[in-house]
Amino acid sequence: MAPTTVVRVSQKEACARVDSALDRLRDPLQLLADGGTPVSWTDDFRQGASVFHQIGQAAPGTVGYFTEGLGGDLDRLVTALDARENGAVPAIGDVITNRVRNLKNTCLNT
């Protein structure tokens, strides 16, 4: 298997990609922030995790750090939802909500 080439992007471009990816997850992320257990959105979270990992690998600095972290948080959420670990979902949801807030603030201040 050939190694994957990562094309670096500017912070502005990374933030635009983050905004687009967050927009696609707006409803399930809101449900999660409100303390819900969005089991029906598992595939959306799984797909979102992949997108955030890709953006995080290409993004510079703090944006890359928070974006890659959000991908990992979404991976943990999907694992908890698949395993029906409903007790873990709100805690992971809190982490995701904080990560999204930090990421949005970082992008606003660039």
CSV table of N, CA, C and O in Angstrom, one decimal:
chain,number,residue,atom,x,y,z
A,1,MET,N,0.8,-1.2,0.0
A,1,MET,CA,0.0,0.0,0.0
A,1,MET,C,0.9,1.2,0.0
A,1,MET,O,1.8,1.4,0.8
A,2,ALA,N,0.6,2.2,-0.9
A,2,ALA,CA,1.4,3.4,-1.0
A,2,ALA,C,1.1,4.3,0.2
A,2,ALA,O,-0.1,4.4,0.6
A,3,PRO,N,2.1,5.1,0.6
A,3,PRO,CA,1.8,6.0,1.7
A,3,PRO,C,0.9,7.1,1.2
A,3,PRO,O,0.9,7.5,0.1
A,4,THR,N,0.1,7.6,2.2
A,4,THR,CA,-0.8,8.7,1.9
A,4,THR,C,-0.1,10.0,1.9
A,4,THR,O,0.7,10.3,2.8
A,5,THR,N,-0.3,10.8,0.9
A,5,THR,CA,0.3,12.1,0.8
A,5,THR,C,-0.6,13.2,1.4
A,5,THR,O,-1.8,13.2,1.0
A,6,VAL,N,-0.2,13.9,2.3
A,6,VAL,CA,-1.0,15.0,3.0
A,6,VAL,C,-0.6,16.3,2.4
A,6,VAL,O,0.6,16.7,2.4
A,7,VAL,N,-1.6,17.0,1.8
A,7,VAL,CA,-1.4,18.3,1.3
A,7,VAL,C,-1.7,19.3,2.3
A,7,VAL,O,-2.9,19.4,2.8
A,8,ARG,N,-0.8,20.1,2.7
A,8,ARG,CA,-1.0,21.1,3.7
A,8,ARG,C,-1.9,22.3,3.2
A,8,ARG,O,-1.8,22.6,2.0
A,9,VAL,N,-2.7,22.8,4.0
A,9,VAL,CA,-3.6,23.9,3.6
A,9,VAL,C,-3.4,25.1,4.6
A,9,VAL,O,-2.8,24.9,5.7
A,10,SER,N,-3.8,26.2,4.2
A,10,SER,CA,-3.7,27.4,5.1
A,10,SER,C,-4.7,27.3,6.2
A,10,SER,O,-5.6,26.5,6.2
A,11,GLN,N,-4.5,28.0,7.3
A,11,GLN,CA,-5.4,28.0,8.4
A,11,GLN,C,-6.8,28.5,7.9
A,11,GLN,O,-7.8,28.0,8.4
A,12,LYS,N,-6.8,29.5,7.1
A,12,LYS,CA,-8.1,30.0,6.5
A,12,LYS,C,-8.8,28.9,5.8
A,12,LYS,O,-10.0,28.7,6.0
A,13,GLU,N,-8.2,28.1,4.9
A,13,GLU,CA,-8.8,27.0,4.2
A,13,GLU,C,-9.2,25.9,5.2
A,13,GLU,O,-10.3,25.4,5.0
A,14,ALA,N,-8.4,25.6,6.1
A,14,ALA,CA,-8.8,24.6,7.1
A,14,ALA,C,-10.0,25.0,7.9
A,14,ALA,O,-10.9,24.2,8.1
A,15,CYS,N,-10.1,26.3,8.3
A,15,CYS,CA,-11.3,26.7,9.0
A,15,CYS,C,-12.5,26.7,8.1
A,15,CYS,O,-13.6,26.4,8.6
A,16,ALA,N,-12.4,27.0,6.8
A,16,ALA,CA,-13.5,26.9,5.9
A,16,ALA,C,-14.0,25.4,5.8
A,16,ALA,O,-15.2,25.2,5.8
A,17,ARG,N,-13.1,24.5,5.8
A,17,ARG,CA,-13.4,23.1,5.7
A,17,ARG,C,-14.1,22.6,7.0
A,17,ARG,O,-15.0,21.8,7.0
A,18,VAL,N,-13.6,23.1,8.1
A,18,VAL,CA,-14.1,22.8,9.5
A,18,VAL,C,-15.6,23.3,9.5
A,18,VAL,O,-16.5,22.6,9.9
A,19,ASP,N,-15.8,24.6,9.1
A,19,ASP,CA,-17.2,25.1,9.1
A,19,ASP,C,-18.1,24.3,8.3
A,19,ASP,O,-19.2,24.0,8.7
A,20,SER,N,-17.7,23.8,7.1
A,20,SER,CA,-18.5,23.0,6.3
A,20,SER,C,-18.8,21.7,6.9
A,20,SER,O,-20.0,21.2,6.9
A,21,ALA,N,-17.8,21.0,7.5
A,21,ALA,CA,-18.0,19.7,8.1
A,21,ALA,C,-18.9,19.9,9.4
A,21,ALA,O,-19.8,19.0,9.6
A,22,LEU,N,-18.7,20.9,10.1
A,22,LEU,CA,-19.6,21.1,11.3
A,22,LEU,C,-21.0,21.4,10.9
A,22,LEU,O,-22.0,21.0,11.5
A,23,ASP,N,-21.2,22.1,9.8
A,23,ASP,CA,-22.5,22.4,9.3
A,23,ASP,C,-23.3,21.1,8.9
A,23,ASP,O,-24.5,21.0,9.2
A,24,ARG,N,-22.6,20.1,8.4
A,24,ARG,CA,-23.2,18.8,8.0
A,24,ARG,C,-23.6,18.0,9.3
A,24,ARG,O,-24.5,17.2,9.2
A,25,LEU,N,-23.0,18.3,10.4
A,25,LEU,CA,-23.3,17.6,11.7
A,25,LEU,C,-24.1,18.5,12.6
A,25,LEU,O,-24.2,18.1,13.8
A,26,ARG,N,-24.6,19.6,12.2
A,26,ARG,CA,-25.3,20.6,13.1
A,26,ARG,C,-26.3,19.9,13.9
A,26,ARG,O,-26.3,20.0,15.1
A,27,ASP,N,-27.3,19.2,13.3
A,27,ASP,CA,-28.4,18.6,14.1
A,27,ASP,C,-27.9,17.5,15.1
A,27,ASP,O,-28.3,17.6,16.3
A,28,PRO,N,-27.1,16.6,14.7
A,28,PRO,CA,-26.7,15.6,15.7
A,28,PRO,C,-25.8,16.2,16.8
A,28,PRO,O,-25.9,15.7,17.9
A,29,LEU,N,-25.0,17.1,16.4
A,29,LEU,CA,-24.2,17.8,17.5
A,29,LEU,C,-25.0,18.6,18.4
A,29,LEU,O,-24.7,18.6,19.6
A,30,GLN,N,-26.1,19.2,18.0
A,30,GLN,CA,-27.0,19.9,18.9
A,30,GLN,C,-27.7,19.0,19.8
A,30,GLN,O,-27.8,19.2,21.0
A,31,LEU,N,-28.2,17.8,19.2
A,31,LEU,CA,-28.8,16.8,20.1
A,31,LEU,C,-27.8,16.3,21.1
A,31,LEU,O,-28.2,16.2,22.3
A,32,LEU,N,-26.6,16.1,20.8
A,32,LEU,CA,-25.6,15.6,21.7
A,32,LEU,C,-25.3,16.7,22.8
A,32,LEU,O,-25.3,16.4,24.0
A,33,ALA,N,-25.2,17.9,22.4
A,33,ALA,CA,-25.0,19.0,23.3
A,33,ALA,C,-26.1,19.2,24.3
A,33,ALA,O,-25.9,19.6,25.4
A,34,ASP,N,-27.3,18.8,23.8
A,34,ASP,CA,-28.5,18.9,24.7
A,34,ASP,C,-28.7,17.7,25.6
A,34,ASP,O,-29.7,17.6,26.3
A,35,GLY,N,-27.7,16.8,25.6
A,35,GLY,CA,-27.8,15.6,26.4
A,35,GLY,C,-28.4,14.4,25.9
A,35,GLY,O,-28.7,13.4,26.6
A,36,GLY,N,-28.8,14.5,24.6
A,36,GLY,CA,-29.4,13.3,23.9
A,36,GLY,C,-28.4,12.2,23.6
A,36,GLY,O,-27.2,12.4,23.7
A,37,THR,N,-29.0,11.1,23.2
A,37,THR,CA,-28.2,10.0,22.8
A,37,THR,C,-28.5,9.7,21.3
A,37,THR,O,-29.4,8.9,21.0
A,38,PRO,N,-27.8,10.3,20.4
A,38,PRO,CA,-28.2,10.3,19.0
A,38,PRO,C,-27.7,9.0,18.2
A,38,PRO,O,-27.0,9.1,17.3
A,39,VAL,N,-28.3,7.9,18.6
A,39,VAL,CA,-27.9,6.6,18.1
A,39,VAL,C,-28.2,6.6,16.6
A,39,VAL,O,-27.4,6.0,15.8
A,40,SER,N,-29.2,7.2,16.1
A,40,SER,CA,-29.6,7.1,14.7
A,40,SER,C,-28.6,7.9,13.8
A,40,SER,O,-28.6,7.8,12.6
A,41,TRP,N,-27.7,8.7,14.5
A,41,TRP,CA,-26.8,9.5,13.7
A,41,TRP,C,-25.4,8.9,13.7
A,41,TRP,O,-24.4,9.5,13.3
A,42,THR,N,-25.2,7.7,14.2
A,42,THR,CA,-23.9,7.0,14.3
A,42,THR,C,-23.1,7.1,13.0
A,42,THR,O,-21.9,7.4,13.0
A,43,ASP,N,-23.8,6.8,11.9
A,43,ASP,CA,-23.0,6.8,10.6
A,43,ASP,C,-22.6,8.2,10.2
A,43,ASP,O,-21.5,8.4,9.7
A,44,ASP,N,-23.4,9.2,10.6
A,44,ASP,CA,-23.0,10.6,10.3
A,44,ASP,C,-21.8,11.0,11.2
A,44,ASP,O,-20.8,11.6,10.7
A,45,PHE,N,-21.8,10.5,12.4
A,45,PHE,CA,-20.6,10.8,13.3
A,45,PHE,C,-19.4,10.1,12.8
A,45,PHE,O,-18.3,10.6,12.8
A,46,ARG,N,-19.6,8.8,12.3
A,46,ARG,CA,-18.4,8.0,11.8
A,46,ARG,C,-17.8,8.7,10.6
A,46,ARG,O,-16.6,8.9,10.5
A,47,GLN,N,-18.7,9.2,9.7
A,47,GLN,CA,-18.2,9.9,8.5
A,47,GLN,C,-17.5,11.2,8.9
A,47,GLN,O,-16.5,11.6,8.3
A,48,GLY,N,-18.1,11.9,9.8
A,48,GLY,CA,-17.6,13.2,10.3
A,48,GLY,C,-16.2,13.0,10.9
A,48,GLY,O,-15.3,13.8,10.7
A,49,ALA,N,-16.0,11.9,11.7
A,49,ALA,CA,-14.7,11.6,12.3
A,49,ALA,C,-13.6,11.5,11.2
A,49,ALA,O,-12.5,12.1,11.3
A,50,SER,N,-13.9,10.8,10.1
A,50,SER,CA,-13.0,10.6,9.0
A,50,SER,C,-12.6,12.0,8.4
A,50,SER,O,-11.5,12.3,8.1
A,51,VAL,N,-13.7,12.8,8.2
A,51,VAL,CA,-13.4,14.1,7.6
A,51,VAL,C,-12.6,15.0,8.5
A,51,VAL,O,-11.6,15.7,8.1
A,52,PHE,N,-12.8,15.0,9.8
A,52,PHE,CA,-12.1,15.8,10.7
A,52,PHE,C,-10.6,15.3,10.9
A,52,PHE,O,-9.7,16.1,11.0
A,53,HIS,N,-10.4,14.0,10.8
A,53,HIS,CA,-9.0,13.5,10.8
A,53,HIS,C,-8.3,14.0,9.5
A,53,HIS,O,-7.1,14.4,9.6
A,54,GLN,N,-8.9,14.0,8.4
A,54,GLN,CA,-8.3,14.5,7.2
A,54,GLN,C,-8.0,15.9,7.3
A,54,GLN,O,-6.9,16.4,6.9
A,55,ILE,N,-8.9,16.7,7.7
A,55,ILE,CA,-8.7,18.2,7.9
A,55,ILE,C,-7.5,18.4,8.9
A,55,ILE,O,-6.6,19.2,8.6
A,56,GLY,N,-7.6,17.7,10.0
A,56,GLY,CA,-6.6,17.8,11.0
A,56,GLY,C,-5.2,17.5,10.6
A,56,GLY,O,-4.2,18.2,11.0
A,57,GLN,N,-5.0,16.5,9.7
A,57,GLN,CA,-3.7,16.2,9.2
A,57,GLN,C,-3.2,17.3,8.3
A,57,GLN,O,-1.9,17.5,8.2
A,58,ALA,N,-4.1,18.0,7.6
A,58,ALA,CA,-3.6,19.0,6.6
A,58,ALA,C,-3.6,20.4,7.2
A,58,ALA,O,-2.9,21.3,6.7
A,59,ALA,N,-4.2,20.6,8.3
A,59,ALA,CA,-4.3,22.0,8.9
A,59,ALA,C,-3.1,22.3,9.8
A,59,ALA,O,-2.5,21.4,10.4
A,60,PRO,N,-2.7,23.6,9.8
A,60,PRO,CA,-1.6,24.0,10.6
A,60,PRO,C,-1.9,24.2,12.1
A,60,PRO,O,-3.1,24.5,12.4
A,61,GLY,N,-1.0,24.1,13.0
A,61,GLY,CA,-1.0,24.5,14.4
A,61,GLY,C,-2.2,24.1,15.2
A,61,GLY,O,-2.6,22.9,15.1
A,62,THR,N,-2.8,25.1,15.9
A,62,THR,CA,-3.9,24.8,16.8
A,62,THR,C,-5.1,24.3,16.1
A,62,THR,O,-5.8,23.4,16.6
A,63,VAL,N,-5.4,24.8,14.9
A,63,VAL,CA,-6.6,24.3,14.1
A,63,VAL,C,-6.4,22.8,13.9
A,63,VAL,O,-7.3,22.0,14.0
A,64,GLY,N,-5.2,22.4,13.4
A,64,GLY,CA,-5.0,21.0,13.2
A,64,GLY,C,-5.1,20.2,14.4
A,64,GLY,O,-5.7,19.1,14.4
A,65,TYR,N,-4.6,20.7,15.5
A,65,TYR,CA,-4.6,20.0,16.8
A,65,TYR,C,-6.1,19.7,17.2
A,65,TYR,O,-6.5,18.6,17.6
A,66,PHE,N,-6.9,20.8,17.3
A,66,PHE,CA,-8.3,20.7,17.7
A,66,PHE,C,-9.1,19.8,16.7
A,66,PHE,O,-10.0,19.1,17.1
A,67,THR,N,-8.8,20.0,15.4
A,67,THR,CA,-9.6,19.2,14.4
A,67,THR,C,-9.3,17.7,14.5
A,67,THR,O,-10.2,16.9,14.4
A,68,GLU,N,-8.0,17.4,14.6
A,68,GLU,CA,-7.6,16.0,14.8
A,68,GLU,C,-8.2,15.4,16.1
A,68,GLU,O,-8.7,14.3,16.1
A,69,GLY,N,-8.2,16.2,17.1
A,69,GLY,CA,-8.8,15.8,18.4
A,69,GLY,C,-10.3,15.6,18.3
A,69,GLY,O,-10.8,14.6,18.8
A,70,LEU,N,-11.0,16.4,17.5
A,70,LEU,CA,-12.4,16.2,17.3
A,70,LEU,C,-12.7,15.0,16.6
A,70,LEU,O,-13.6,14.2,16.9
A,71,GLY,N,-11.8,14.6,15.6
A,71,GLY,CA,-12.0,13.4,14.9
A,71,GLY,C,-11.9,12.2,15.9
A,71,GLY,O,-12.7,11.2,15.8
A,72,GLY,N,-10.9,12.2,16.8
A,72,GLY,CA,-10.7,11.2,17.8
A,72,GLY,C,-11.9,11.1,18.7
A,72,GLY,O,-12.3,10.0,19.1
A,73,ASP,N,-12.4,12.3,19.1
A,73,ASP,CA,-13.6,12.3,20.0
A,73,ASP,C,-14.8,11.7,19.3
A,73,ASP,O,-15.5,10.9,20.0
A,74,LEU,N,-15.0,12.0,18.1
A,74,LEU,CA,-16.1,11.4,17.3
A,74,LEU,C,-15.9,9.9,17.2
A,74,LEU,O,-16.9,9.1,17.2
A,75,ASP,N,-14.7,9.4,17.0
A,75,ASP,CA,-14.4,8.0,17.0
A,75,ASP,C,-14.8,7.3,18.3
A,75,ASP,O,-15.5,6.3,18.3
A,76,ARG,N,-14.5,8.0,19.4
A,76,ARG,CA,-14.9,7.4,20.7
A,76,ARG,C,-16.4,7.4,20.9
A,76,ARG,O,-17.0,6.5,21.4
A,77,LEU,N,-17.0,8.4,20.4
A,77,LEU,CA,-18.5,8.5,20.4
A,77,LEU,C,-19.1,7.4,19.6
A,77,LEU,O,-20.1,6.7,20.1
A,78,VAL,N,-18.7,7.2,18.4
A,78,VAL,CA,-19.2,6.1,17.6
A,78,VAL,C,-19.0,4.7,18.3
A,78,VAL,O,-19.9,3.9,18.3
A,79,THR,N,-17.8,4.5,18.9
A,79,THR,CA,-17.6,3.3,19.6
A,79,THR,C,-18.6,3.1,20.8
A,79,THR,O,-19.2,2.0,20.9
A,80,ALA,N,-18.8,4.2,21.5
A,80,ALA,CA,-19.8,4.1,22.6
A,80,ALA,C,-21.2,3.9,22.1
A,80,ALA,O,-22.0,3.1,22.7
A,81,LEU,N,-21.6,4.5,21.0
A,81,LEU,CA,-22.9,4.3,20.5
A,81,LEU,C,-23.1,2.9,19.9
A,81,LEU,O,-24.2,2.3,20.2
A,82,ASP,N,-22.1,2.4,19.2
A,82,ASP,CA,-22.2,1.0,18.7
A,82,ASP,C,-22.3,0.0,19.8
A,82,ASP,O,-23.0,-1.0,19.7
A,83,ALA,N,-21.6,0.3,20.9
A,83,ALA,CA,-21.6,-0.7,22.1
A,83,ALA,C,-22.8,-0.4,23.0
A,83,ALA,O,-22.9,-1.1,24.0
A,84,ARG,N,-23.6,0.6,22.7
A,84,ARG,CA,-24.8,1.0,23.5
A,84,ARG,C,-24.4,1.3,24.9
A,84,ARG,O,-25.1,1.0,25.9
A,85,GLU,N,-23.2,2.0,25.0
A,85,GLU,CA,-22.7,2.5,26.3
A,85,GLU,C,-23.3,3.9,26.5
A,85,GLU,O,-22.6,4.9,26.5
A,86,ASN,N,-24.6,3.9,26.8
A,86,ASN,CA,-25.3,5.2,26.9
A,86,ASN,C,-24.9,6.0,28.0
A,86,ASN,O,-25.0,7.3,28.0
A,87,GLY,N,-24.3,5.4,29.0
A,87,GLY,CA,-23.8,6.2,30.1
A,87,GLY,C,-22.5,7.0,29.8
A,87,GLY,O,-22.3,8.1,30.3
A,88,ALA,N,-21.8,6.5,28.8
A,88,ALA,CA,-20.5,7.2,28.4
A,88,ALA,C,-20.8,8.4,27.4
A,88,ALA,O,-20.1,9.3,27.3
A,89,VAL,N,-22.0,8.3,26.7
A,89,VAL,CA,-22.3,9.2,25.6
A,89,VAL,C,-22.3,10.7,26.1
A,89,VAL,O,-21.7,11.5,25.5
A,90,PRO,N,-23.0,11.0,27.2
A,90,PRO,CA,-23.0,12.4,27.6
A,90,PRO,C,-21.7,12.9,28.0
A,90,PRO,O,-21.4,14.1,27.7
A,91,ALA,N,-20.8,12.1,28.6
A,91,ALA,CA,-19.5,12.6,28.9
A,91,ALA,C,-18.7,12.9,27.7
A,91,ALA,O,-18.0,13.9,27.6
A,92,ILE,N,-18.7,12.0,26.7
A,92,ILE,CA,-18.1,12.2,25.4
A,92,ILE,C,-18.7,13.4,24.7
A,92,ILE,O,-18.0,14.2,24.1
A,93,GLY,N,-20.0,13.5,24.8
A,93,GLY,CA,-20.7,14.7,24.2
A,93,GLY,C,-20.2,16.0,24.8
A,93,GLY,O,-20.0,17.0,24.1
A,94,ASP,N,-19.9,16.1,26.1
A,94,ASP,CA,-19.4,17.3,26.7
A,94,ASP,C,-18.0,17.6,26.2
A,94,ASP,O,-17.7,18.8,25.9
A,95,VAL,N,-17.2,16.6,26.0
A,95,VAL,CA,-15.8,16.8,25.4
A,95,VAL,C,-15.9,17.3,24.0
A,95,VAL,O,-15.2,18.3,23.6
A,96,ILE,N,-16.8,16.7,23.2
A,96,ILE,CA,-17.0,17.2,21.8
A,96,ILE,C,-17.5,18.6,21.8
A,96,ILE,O,-17.0,19.4,21.0
A,97,THR,N,-18.5,18.9,22.6
A,97,THR,CA,-19.0,20.3,22.7
A,97,THR,C,-17.9,21.3,23.0
A,97,THR,O,-17.8,22.3,22.3
A,98,ASN,N,-17.1,21.0,24.0
A,98,ASN,CA,-16.0,21.9,24.3
A,98,ASN,C,-14.9,22.0,23.2
A,98,ASN,O,-14.4,23.0,22.9
A,99,ARG,N,-14.7,20.9,22.5
A,99,ARG,CA,-13.7,20.9,21.4
A,99,ARG,C,-14.2,21.7,20.3
A,99,ARG,O,-13.5,22.5,19.7
A,100,VAL,N,-15.5,21.6,20.0
A,100,VAL,CA,-16.1,22.4,18.9
A,100,VAL,C,-16.0,23.8,19.2
A,100,VAL,O,-15.7,24.7,18.4
A,101,ARG,N,-16.3,24.2,20.5
A,101,ARG,CA,-16.3,25.6,20.9
A,101,ARG,C,-14.9,26.1,20.7
A,101,ARG,O,-14.6,27.2,20.2
A,102,ASN,N,-13.9,25.4,21.2
A,102,ASN,CA,-12.5,25.8,21.1
A,102,ASN,C,-12.0,25.9,19.6
A,102,ASN,O,-11.3,26.9,19.3
A,103,LEU,N,-12.5,25.0,18.8
A,103,LEU,CA,-12.1,25.1,17.4
A,103,LEU,C,-12.8,26.3,16.7
A,103,LEU,O,-12.1,27.0,16.0
A,104,LYS,N,-14.0,26.5,17.0
A,104,LYS,CA,-14.7,27.7,16.4
A,104,LYS,C,-14.0,29.0,16.9
A,104,LYS,O,-13.8,29.9,16.1
A,105,ASN,N,-13.7,29.1,18.2
A,105,ASN,CA,-13.0,30.3,18.7
A,105,ASN,C,-11.6,30.5,18.0
A,105,ASN,O,-11.2,31.6,17.7
A,106,THR,N,-10.9,29.4,17.8
A,106,THR,CA,-9.6,29.4,17.2
A,106,THR,C,-9.8,30.0,15.7
A,106,THR,O,-9.0,30.8,15.3
A,107,CYS,N,-10.7,29.5,15.1
A,107,CYS,CA,-10.9,29.9,13.7
A,107,CYS,C,-11.4,31.3,13.6
A,107,CYS,O,-11.1,32.1,12.7
A,108,LEU,N,-12.2,31.8,14.6
A,108,LEU,CA,-12.7,33.2,14.6
A,108,LEU,C,-11.6,34.1,14.8
A,108,LEU,O,-11.6,35.3,14.4
A,109,ASN,N,-10.6,33.7,15.6
A,109,ASN,CA,-9.5,34.6,15.9
A,109,ASN,C,-8.3,34.5,15.0
A,109,ASN,O,-7.1,34.8,15.4
A,110,THR,N,-8.5,34.0,13.8
A,110,THR,CA,-7.4,33.9,12.8
A,110,THR,C,-7.5,35.0,11.8
A,110,THR,O,-8.5,35.6,11.5
